[in-house]
mmCIF file of C-alpha atoms in Angstrom:
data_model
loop_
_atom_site.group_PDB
_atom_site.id
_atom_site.type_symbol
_atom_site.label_atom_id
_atom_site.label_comp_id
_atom_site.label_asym_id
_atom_site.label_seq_id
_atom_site.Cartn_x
_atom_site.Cartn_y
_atom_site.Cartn_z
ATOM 1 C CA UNK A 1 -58.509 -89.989 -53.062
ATOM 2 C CA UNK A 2 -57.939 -89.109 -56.541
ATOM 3 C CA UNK A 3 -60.318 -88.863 -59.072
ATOM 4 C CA UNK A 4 -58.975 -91.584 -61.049
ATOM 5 C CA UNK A 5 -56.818 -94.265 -60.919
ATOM 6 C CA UNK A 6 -53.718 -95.242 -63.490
ATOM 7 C CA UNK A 7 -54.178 -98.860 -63.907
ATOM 8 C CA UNK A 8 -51.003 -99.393 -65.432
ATOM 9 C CA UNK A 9 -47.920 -96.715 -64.886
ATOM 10 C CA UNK A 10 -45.805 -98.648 -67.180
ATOM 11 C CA UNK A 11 -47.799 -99.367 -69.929
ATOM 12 C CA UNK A 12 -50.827 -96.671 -69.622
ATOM 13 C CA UNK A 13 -52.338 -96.458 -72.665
ATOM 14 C CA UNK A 14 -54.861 -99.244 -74.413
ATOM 15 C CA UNK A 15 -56.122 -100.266 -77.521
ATOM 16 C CA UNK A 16 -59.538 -100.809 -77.575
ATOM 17 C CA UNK A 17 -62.041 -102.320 -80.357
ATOM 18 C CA UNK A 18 -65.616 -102.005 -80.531
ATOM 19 C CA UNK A 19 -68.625 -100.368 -81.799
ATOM 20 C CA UNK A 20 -69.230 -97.019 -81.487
ATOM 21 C CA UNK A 21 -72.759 -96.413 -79.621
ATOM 22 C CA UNK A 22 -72.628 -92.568 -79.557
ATOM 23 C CA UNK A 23 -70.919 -89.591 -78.675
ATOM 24 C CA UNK A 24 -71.746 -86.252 -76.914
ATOM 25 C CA UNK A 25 -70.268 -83.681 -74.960
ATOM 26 C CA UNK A 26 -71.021 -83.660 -71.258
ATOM 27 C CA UNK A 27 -72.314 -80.422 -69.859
ATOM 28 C CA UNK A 28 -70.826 -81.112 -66.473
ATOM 29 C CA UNK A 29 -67.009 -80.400 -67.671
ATOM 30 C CA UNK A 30 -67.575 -80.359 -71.509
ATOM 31 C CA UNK A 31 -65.349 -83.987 -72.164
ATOM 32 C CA UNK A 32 -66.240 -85.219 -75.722
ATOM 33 C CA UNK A 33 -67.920 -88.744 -74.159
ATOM 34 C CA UNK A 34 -67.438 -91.561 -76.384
ATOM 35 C CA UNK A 35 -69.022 -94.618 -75.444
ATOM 36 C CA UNK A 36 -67.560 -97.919 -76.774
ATOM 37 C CA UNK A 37 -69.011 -101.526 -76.530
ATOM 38 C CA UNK A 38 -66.050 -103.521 -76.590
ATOM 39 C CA UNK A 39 -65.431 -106.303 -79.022
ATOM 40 C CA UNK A 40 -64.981 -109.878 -77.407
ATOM 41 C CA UNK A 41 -60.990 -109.941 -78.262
ATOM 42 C CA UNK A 42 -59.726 -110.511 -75.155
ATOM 43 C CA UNK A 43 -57.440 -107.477 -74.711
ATOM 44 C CA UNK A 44 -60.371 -105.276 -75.346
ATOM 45 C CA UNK A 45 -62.712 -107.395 -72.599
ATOM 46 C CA UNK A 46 -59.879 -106.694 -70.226
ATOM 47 C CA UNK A 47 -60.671 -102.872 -70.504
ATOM 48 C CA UNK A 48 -64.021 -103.398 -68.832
ATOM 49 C CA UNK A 49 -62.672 -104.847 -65.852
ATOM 50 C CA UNK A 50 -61.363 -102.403 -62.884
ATOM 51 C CA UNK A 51 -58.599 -103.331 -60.095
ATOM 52 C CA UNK A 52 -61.246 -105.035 -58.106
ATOM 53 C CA UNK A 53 -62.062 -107.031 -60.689
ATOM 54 C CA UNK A 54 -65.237 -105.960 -61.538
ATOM 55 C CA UNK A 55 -66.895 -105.017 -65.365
ATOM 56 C CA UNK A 56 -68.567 -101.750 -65.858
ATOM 57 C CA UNK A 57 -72.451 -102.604 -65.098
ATOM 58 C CA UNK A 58 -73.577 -101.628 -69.116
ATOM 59 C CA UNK A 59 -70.701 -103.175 -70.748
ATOM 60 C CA UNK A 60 -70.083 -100.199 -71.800
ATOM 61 C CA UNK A 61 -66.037 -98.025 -72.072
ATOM 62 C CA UNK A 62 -66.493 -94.548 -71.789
ATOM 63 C CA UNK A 63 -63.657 -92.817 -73.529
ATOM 64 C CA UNK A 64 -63.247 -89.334 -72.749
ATOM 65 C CA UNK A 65 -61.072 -86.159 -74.363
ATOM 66 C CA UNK A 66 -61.183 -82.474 -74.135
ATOM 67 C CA UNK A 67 -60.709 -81.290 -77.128
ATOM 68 C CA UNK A 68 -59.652 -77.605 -77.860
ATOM 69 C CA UNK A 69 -63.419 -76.055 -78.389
ATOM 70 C CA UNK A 70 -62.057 -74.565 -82.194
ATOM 71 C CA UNK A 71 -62.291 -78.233 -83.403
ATOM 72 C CA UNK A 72 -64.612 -80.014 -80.916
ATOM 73 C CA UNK A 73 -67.652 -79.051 -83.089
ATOM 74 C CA UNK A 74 -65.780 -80.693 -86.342
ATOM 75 C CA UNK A 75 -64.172 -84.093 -83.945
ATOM 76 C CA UNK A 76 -68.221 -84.468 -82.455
ATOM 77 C CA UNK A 77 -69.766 -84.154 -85.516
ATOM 78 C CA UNK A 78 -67.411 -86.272 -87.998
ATOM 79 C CA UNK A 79 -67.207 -88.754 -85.239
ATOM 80 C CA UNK A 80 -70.842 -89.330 -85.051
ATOM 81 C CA UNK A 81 -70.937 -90.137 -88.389
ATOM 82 C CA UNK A 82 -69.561 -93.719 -87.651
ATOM 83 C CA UNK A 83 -72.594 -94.587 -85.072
ATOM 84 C CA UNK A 84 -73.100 -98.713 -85.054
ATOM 85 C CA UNK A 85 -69.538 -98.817 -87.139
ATOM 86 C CA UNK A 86 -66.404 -100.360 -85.449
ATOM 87 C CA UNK A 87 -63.545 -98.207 -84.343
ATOM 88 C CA UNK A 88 -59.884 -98.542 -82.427
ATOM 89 C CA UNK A 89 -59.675 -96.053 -79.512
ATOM 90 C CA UNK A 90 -56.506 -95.509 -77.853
ATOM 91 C CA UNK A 91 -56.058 -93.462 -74.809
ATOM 92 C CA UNK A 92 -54.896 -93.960 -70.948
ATOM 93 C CA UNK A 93 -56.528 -96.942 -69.470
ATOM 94 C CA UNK A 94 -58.107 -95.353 -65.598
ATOM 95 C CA UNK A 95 -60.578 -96.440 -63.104
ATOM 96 C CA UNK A 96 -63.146 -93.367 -62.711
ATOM 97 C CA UNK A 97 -63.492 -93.302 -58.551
ATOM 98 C CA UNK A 98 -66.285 -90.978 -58.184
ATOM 99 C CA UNK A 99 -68.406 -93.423 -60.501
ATOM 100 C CA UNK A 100 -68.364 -96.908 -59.014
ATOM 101 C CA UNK A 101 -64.762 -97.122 -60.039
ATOM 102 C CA UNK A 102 -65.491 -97.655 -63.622
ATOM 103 C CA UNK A 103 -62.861 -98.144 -66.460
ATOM 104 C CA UNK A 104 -62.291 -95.415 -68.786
ATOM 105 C CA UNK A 105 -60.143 -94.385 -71.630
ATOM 106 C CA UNK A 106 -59.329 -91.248 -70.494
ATOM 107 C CA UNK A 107 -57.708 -89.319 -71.888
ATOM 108 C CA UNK A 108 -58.281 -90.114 -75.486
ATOM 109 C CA UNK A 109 -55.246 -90.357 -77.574
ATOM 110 C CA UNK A 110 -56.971 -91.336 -81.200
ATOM 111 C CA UNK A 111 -59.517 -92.663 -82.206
ATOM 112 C CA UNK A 112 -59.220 -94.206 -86.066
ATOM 113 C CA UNK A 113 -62.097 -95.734 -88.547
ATOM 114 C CA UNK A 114 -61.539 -98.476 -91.277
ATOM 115 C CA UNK A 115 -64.250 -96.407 -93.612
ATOM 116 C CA UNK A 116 -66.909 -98.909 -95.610
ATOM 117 C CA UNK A 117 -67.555 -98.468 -99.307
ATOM 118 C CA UNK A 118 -70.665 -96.748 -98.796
ATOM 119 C CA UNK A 119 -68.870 -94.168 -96.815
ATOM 120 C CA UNK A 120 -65.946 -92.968 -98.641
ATOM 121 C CA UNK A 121 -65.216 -89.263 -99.084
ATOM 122 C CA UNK A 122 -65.246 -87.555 -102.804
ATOM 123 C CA UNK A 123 -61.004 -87.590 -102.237
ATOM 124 C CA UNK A 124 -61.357 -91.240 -101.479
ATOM 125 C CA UNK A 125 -63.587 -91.948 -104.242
ATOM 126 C CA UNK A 126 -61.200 -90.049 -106.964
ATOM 127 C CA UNK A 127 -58.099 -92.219 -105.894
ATOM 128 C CA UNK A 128 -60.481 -95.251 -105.788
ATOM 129 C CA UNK A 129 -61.798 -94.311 -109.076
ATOM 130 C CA UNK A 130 -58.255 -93.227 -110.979
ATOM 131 C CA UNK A 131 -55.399 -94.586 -108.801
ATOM 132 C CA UNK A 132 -56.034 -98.116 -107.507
ATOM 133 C CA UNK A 133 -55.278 -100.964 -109.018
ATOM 134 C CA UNK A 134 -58.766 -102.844 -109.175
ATOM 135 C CA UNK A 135 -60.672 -99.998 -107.685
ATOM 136 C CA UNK A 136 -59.127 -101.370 -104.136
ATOM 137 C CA UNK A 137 -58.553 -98.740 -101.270
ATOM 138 C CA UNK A 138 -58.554 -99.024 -97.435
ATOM 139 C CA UNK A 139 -59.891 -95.773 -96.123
ATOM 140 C CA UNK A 140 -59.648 -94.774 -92.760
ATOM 141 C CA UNK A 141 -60.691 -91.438 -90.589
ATOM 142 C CA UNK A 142 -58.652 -90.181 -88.348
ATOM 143 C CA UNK A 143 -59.419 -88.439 -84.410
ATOM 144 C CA UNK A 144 -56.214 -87.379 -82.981
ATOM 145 C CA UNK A 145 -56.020 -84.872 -79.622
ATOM 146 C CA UNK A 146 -54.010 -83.541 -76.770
ATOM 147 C CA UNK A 147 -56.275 -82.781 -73.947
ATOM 148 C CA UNK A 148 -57.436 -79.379 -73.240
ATOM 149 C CA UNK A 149 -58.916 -80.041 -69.415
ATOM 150 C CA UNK A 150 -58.699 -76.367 -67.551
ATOM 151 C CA UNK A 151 -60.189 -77.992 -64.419
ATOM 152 C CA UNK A 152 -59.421 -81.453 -63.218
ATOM 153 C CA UNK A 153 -56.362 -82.962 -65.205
ATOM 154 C CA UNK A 154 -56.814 -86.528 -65.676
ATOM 155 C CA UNK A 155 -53.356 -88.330 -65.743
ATOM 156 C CA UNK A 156 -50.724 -87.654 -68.575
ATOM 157 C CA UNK A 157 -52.933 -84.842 -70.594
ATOM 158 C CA UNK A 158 -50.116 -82.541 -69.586
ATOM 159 C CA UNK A 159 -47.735 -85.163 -71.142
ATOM 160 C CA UNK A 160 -47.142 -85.016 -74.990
ATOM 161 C CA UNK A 161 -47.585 -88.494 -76.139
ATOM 162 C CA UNK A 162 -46.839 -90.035 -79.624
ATOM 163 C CA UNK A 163 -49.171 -91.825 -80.681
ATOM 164 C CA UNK A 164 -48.453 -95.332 -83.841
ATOM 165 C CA UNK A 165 -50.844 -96.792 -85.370
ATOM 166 C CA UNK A 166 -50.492 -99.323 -88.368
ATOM 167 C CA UNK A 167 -52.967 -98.493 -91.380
ATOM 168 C CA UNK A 168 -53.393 -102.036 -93.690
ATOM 169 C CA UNK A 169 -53.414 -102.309 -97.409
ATOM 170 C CA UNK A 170 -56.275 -103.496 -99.278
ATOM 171 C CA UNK A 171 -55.646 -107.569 -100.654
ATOM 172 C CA UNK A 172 -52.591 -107.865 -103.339
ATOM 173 C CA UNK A 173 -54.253 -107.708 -106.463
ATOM 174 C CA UNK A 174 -52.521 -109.712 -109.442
ATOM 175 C CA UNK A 175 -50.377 -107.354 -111.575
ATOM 176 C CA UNK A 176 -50.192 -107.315 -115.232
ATOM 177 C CA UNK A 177 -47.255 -108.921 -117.448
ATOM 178 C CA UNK A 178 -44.100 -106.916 -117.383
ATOM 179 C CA UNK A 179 -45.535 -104.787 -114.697
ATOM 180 C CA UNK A 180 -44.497 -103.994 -110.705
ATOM 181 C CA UNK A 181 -47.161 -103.354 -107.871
ATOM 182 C CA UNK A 182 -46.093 -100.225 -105.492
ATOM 183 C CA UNK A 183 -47.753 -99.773 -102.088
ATOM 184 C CA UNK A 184 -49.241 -95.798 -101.845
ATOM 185 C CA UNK A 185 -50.556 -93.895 -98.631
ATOM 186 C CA UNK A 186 -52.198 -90.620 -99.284
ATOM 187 C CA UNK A 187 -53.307 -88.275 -96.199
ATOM 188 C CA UNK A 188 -55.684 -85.346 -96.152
ATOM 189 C CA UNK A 189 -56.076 -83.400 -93.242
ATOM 190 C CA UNK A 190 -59.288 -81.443 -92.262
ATOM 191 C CA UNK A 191 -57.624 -79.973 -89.404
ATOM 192 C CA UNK A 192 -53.971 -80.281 -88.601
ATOM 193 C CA UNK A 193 -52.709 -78.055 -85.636
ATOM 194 C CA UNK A 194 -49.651 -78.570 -83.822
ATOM 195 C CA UNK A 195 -49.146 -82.053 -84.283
ATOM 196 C CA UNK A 196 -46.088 -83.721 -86.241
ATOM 197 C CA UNK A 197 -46.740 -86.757 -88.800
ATOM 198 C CA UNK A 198 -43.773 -88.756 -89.108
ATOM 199 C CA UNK A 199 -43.121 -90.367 -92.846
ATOM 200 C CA UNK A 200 -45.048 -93.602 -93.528
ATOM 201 C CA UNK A 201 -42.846 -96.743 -93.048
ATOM 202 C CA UNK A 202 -44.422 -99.843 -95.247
ATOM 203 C CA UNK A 203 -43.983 -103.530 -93.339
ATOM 204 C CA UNK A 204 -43.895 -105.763 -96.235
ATOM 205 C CA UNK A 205 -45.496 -108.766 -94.557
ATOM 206 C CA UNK A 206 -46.528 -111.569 -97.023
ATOM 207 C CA UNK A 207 -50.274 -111.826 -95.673
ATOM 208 C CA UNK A 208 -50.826 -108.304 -94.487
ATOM 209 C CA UNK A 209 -48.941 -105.451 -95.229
ATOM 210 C CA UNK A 210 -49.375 -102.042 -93.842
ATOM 211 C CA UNK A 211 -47.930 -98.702 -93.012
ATOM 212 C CA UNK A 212 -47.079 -97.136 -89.911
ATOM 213 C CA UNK A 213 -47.234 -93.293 -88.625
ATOM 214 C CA UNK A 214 -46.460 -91.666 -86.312
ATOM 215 C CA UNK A 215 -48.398 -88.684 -85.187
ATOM 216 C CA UNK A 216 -47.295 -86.057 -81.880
ATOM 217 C CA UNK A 217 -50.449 -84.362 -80.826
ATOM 218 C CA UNK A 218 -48.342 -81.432 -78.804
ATOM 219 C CA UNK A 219 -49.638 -81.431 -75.164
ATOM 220 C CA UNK A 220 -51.438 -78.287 -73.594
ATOM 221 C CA UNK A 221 -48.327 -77.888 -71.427
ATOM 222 C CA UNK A 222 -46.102 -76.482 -73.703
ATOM 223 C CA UNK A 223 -48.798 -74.653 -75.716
ATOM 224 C CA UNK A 224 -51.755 -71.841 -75.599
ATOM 225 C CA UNK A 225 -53.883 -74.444 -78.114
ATOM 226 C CA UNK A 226 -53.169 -78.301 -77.488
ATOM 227 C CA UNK A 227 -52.540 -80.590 -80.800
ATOM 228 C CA UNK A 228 -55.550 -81.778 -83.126
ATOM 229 C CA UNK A 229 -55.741 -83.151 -86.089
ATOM 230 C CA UNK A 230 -59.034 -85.037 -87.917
ATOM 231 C CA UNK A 231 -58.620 -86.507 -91.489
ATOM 232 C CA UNK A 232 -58.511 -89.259 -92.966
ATOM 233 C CA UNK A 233 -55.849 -91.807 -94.486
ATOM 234 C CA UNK A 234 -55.946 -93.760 -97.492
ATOM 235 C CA UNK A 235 -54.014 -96.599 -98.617
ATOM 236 C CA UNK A 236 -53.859 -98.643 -102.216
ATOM 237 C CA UNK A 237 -51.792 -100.239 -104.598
ATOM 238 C CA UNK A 238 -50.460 -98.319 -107.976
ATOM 239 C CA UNK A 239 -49.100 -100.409 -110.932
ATOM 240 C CA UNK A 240 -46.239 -99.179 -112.758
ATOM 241 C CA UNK A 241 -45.239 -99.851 -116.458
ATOM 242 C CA UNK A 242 -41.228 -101.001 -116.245
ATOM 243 C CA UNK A 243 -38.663 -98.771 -115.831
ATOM 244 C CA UNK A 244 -36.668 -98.369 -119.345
ATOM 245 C CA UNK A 245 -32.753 -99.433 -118.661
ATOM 246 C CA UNK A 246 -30.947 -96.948 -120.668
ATOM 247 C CA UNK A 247 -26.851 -97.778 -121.782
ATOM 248 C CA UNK A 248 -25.162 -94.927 -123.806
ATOM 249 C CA UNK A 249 -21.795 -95.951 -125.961
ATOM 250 C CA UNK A 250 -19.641 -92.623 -126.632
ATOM 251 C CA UNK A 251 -18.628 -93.008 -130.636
ATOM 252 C CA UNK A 252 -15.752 -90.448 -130.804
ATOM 253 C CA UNK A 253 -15.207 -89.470 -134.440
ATOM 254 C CA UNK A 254 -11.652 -87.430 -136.151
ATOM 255 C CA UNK A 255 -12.588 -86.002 -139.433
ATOM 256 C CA UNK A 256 -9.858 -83.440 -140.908
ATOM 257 C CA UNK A 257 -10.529 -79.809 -142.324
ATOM 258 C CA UNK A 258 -10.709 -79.241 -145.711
ATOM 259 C CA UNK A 259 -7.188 -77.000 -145.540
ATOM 260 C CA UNK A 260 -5.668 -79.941 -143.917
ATOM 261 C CA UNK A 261 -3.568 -79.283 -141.221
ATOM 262 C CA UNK A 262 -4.824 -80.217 -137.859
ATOM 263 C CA UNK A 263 -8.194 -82.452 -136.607
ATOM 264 C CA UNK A 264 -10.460 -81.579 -134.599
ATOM 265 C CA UNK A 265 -13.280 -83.526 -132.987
ATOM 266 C CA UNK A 266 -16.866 -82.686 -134.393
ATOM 267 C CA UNK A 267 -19.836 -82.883 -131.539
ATOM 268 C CA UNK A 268 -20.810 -86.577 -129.948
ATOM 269 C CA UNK A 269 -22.315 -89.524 -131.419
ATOM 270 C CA UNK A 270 -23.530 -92.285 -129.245
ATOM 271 C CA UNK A 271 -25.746 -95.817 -129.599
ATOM 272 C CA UNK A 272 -28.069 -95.902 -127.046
ATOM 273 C CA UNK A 273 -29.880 -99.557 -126.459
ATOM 274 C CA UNK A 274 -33.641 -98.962 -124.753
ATOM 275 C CA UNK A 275 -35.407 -102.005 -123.425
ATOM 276 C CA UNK A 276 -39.316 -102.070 -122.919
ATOM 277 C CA UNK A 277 -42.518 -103.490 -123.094
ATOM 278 C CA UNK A 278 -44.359 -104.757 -126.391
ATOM 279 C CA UNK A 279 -48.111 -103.357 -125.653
ATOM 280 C CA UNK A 280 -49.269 -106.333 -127.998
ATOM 281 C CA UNK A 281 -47.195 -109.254 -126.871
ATOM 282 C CA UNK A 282 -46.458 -107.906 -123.373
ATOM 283 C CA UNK A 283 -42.904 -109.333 -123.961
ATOM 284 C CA UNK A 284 -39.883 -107.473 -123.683
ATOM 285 C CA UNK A 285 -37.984 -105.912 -126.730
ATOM 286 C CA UNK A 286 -34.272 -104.005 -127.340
ATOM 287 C CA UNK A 287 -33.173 -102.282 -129.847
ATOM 288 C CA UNK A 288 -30.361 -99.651 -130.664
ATOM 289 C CA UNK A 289 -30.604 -96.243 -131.801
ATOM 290 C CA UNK A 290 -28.039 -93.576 -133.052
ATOM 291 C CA UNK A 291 -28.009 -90.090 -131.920
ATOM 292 C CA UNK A 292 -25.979 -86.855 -132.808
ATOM 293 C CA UNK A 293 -26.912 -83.142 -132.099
ATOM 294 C CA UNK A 294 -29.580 -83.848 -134.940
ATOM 295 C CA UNK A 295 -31.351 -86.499 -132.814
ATOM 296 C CA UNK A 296 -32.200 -89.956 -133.649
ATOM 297 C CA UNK A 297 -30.900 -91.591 -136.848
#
């Protein structure tokens, strides 16, 4: 019999919430082991439960991932640094055979972190501080992987994967007079090696709005070093003042030489008519302006 069992060869992969107890790597074939109490939603509580029906005996998910050993020192470490916090793992949902047919997450595919307050980063903290409209961020860490198994292959780590996940927005904070509220995302990357990130795709939904990315962690397959990447995501809202609508009149003028014979058309004049924003009243204001080649008049 195989080591493990694919629970589900059309749909393999699962999302699963929960806390974070701890996470080491195991001697026996160096796995980063992350071990996940699952949060009572029920598509998470189904993870516990193997083919036979049965839960895992501690309540416990063990998610598993080899990760390429230049970065698993940097994945272990951050990771750790969200013990007792909740986290989304994502990875191939197996039963583990040669352990009382256990479920696992295994491989890994990503494992991402809604940061708290009291744990942002100093790049989080400058866009919270300078950026965000009411000092409102969602922050998020990132733990993205291809597995790097040179022993026993646990199904799909030779298959590249793509991997979605939708990052929210903090609340929609009231915007001032005469002003427009833009949605931002803002990456940094700690480590970024041959994976793709697709371009952010904002879901305007009334109650929740979010953006989604895509990120292809390449698989060990087609390469000497499988795809990593640990960072973090942050997204906000920016106010903007209003954009200025700009009309320009061309005033062609003749005006003859002094010799008389011929006339000729001296450079451009033009009205222009600028709308924007009193600062005092917060109402909006027009006005026109001349301009030649000596500027305004």
């Amino acid at each position: 019999m195989a080591k493990w069992t694919q629970r589900d060869t059309q749909n393999p992969r699962r999302m699963l919430n929960g806390t974070l107890q701890e996470a080491h790597i195991f001697s026996g074939d160096g796995d980063v082991n992350v071990e996940i109490f699952p949060h009572p939603d029920a598509a998470s509580q189904a993870v516990l439960v193997n083919r036979f029906g049965a839960k895992n005996a501690n309540g416990i998910v063990e998610c598993e991932i080899e990760v390429d050993d230049s970065y698993e020192n940097a994945y272990l470490q951050k990771l750790n640094g969200f013990k007792n916090q909740p986290v989304t793992v994502i990875g191939v949902w197996v039963d583990d055979n040669d352990h009382d047919n256990k479920t696992e997450l295994h491989p890994i595919d990503g494992i991402f972190v809604r940061r708290s307050d009291s744990n942002l980063t100093a790049h989080e903290l400058d866009i919270k501080q300078k950026y965000a409209v009411g000092n409102m961020i969602a922050a998020y860490a990132i733990f993205l992987a291809a597995d790097d198994s040179w022993l026993i292959y646990p199904p799909l780590s030779e298959v590249t994967r793509p991997i979605t996940f939708g990052f929210a927005l903090p609340p929609r904070p009231p915007v001032s007079a005469g002003h427009t509220l833009r949605p931002m995302i803002e990456p940094k990357y700690e480590v970024i090696k041959n994976t793709t990130v697709s371009a952010p795709t904002f879901n305007d939904s009334p109650t929740s709005p979010y953006f989604t990315v895509e990120f292809t962690c390449k698989a060990d397959s087609t390469l000497d070093v499988p795809g990593t990447l640990i960072g973090e995501m942050v997204t906000f809202w920016k106010e903007e003042l209003p954009t200025l609508n700009v009309s320009v009149t061309p005033l062609p003028m003749w005006n003859e030489q002094e010799v008389g014979v011929s006339p000729i058309v001296p450079p451009q004049t033009s009205t222009v008519t600028v709308h924007a924003m009193d600062s005092h009243t917060g109402s909006l204001v027009s006005g026109d302006v001349w301009l030649d080649n000596d500027g305004v008049k």
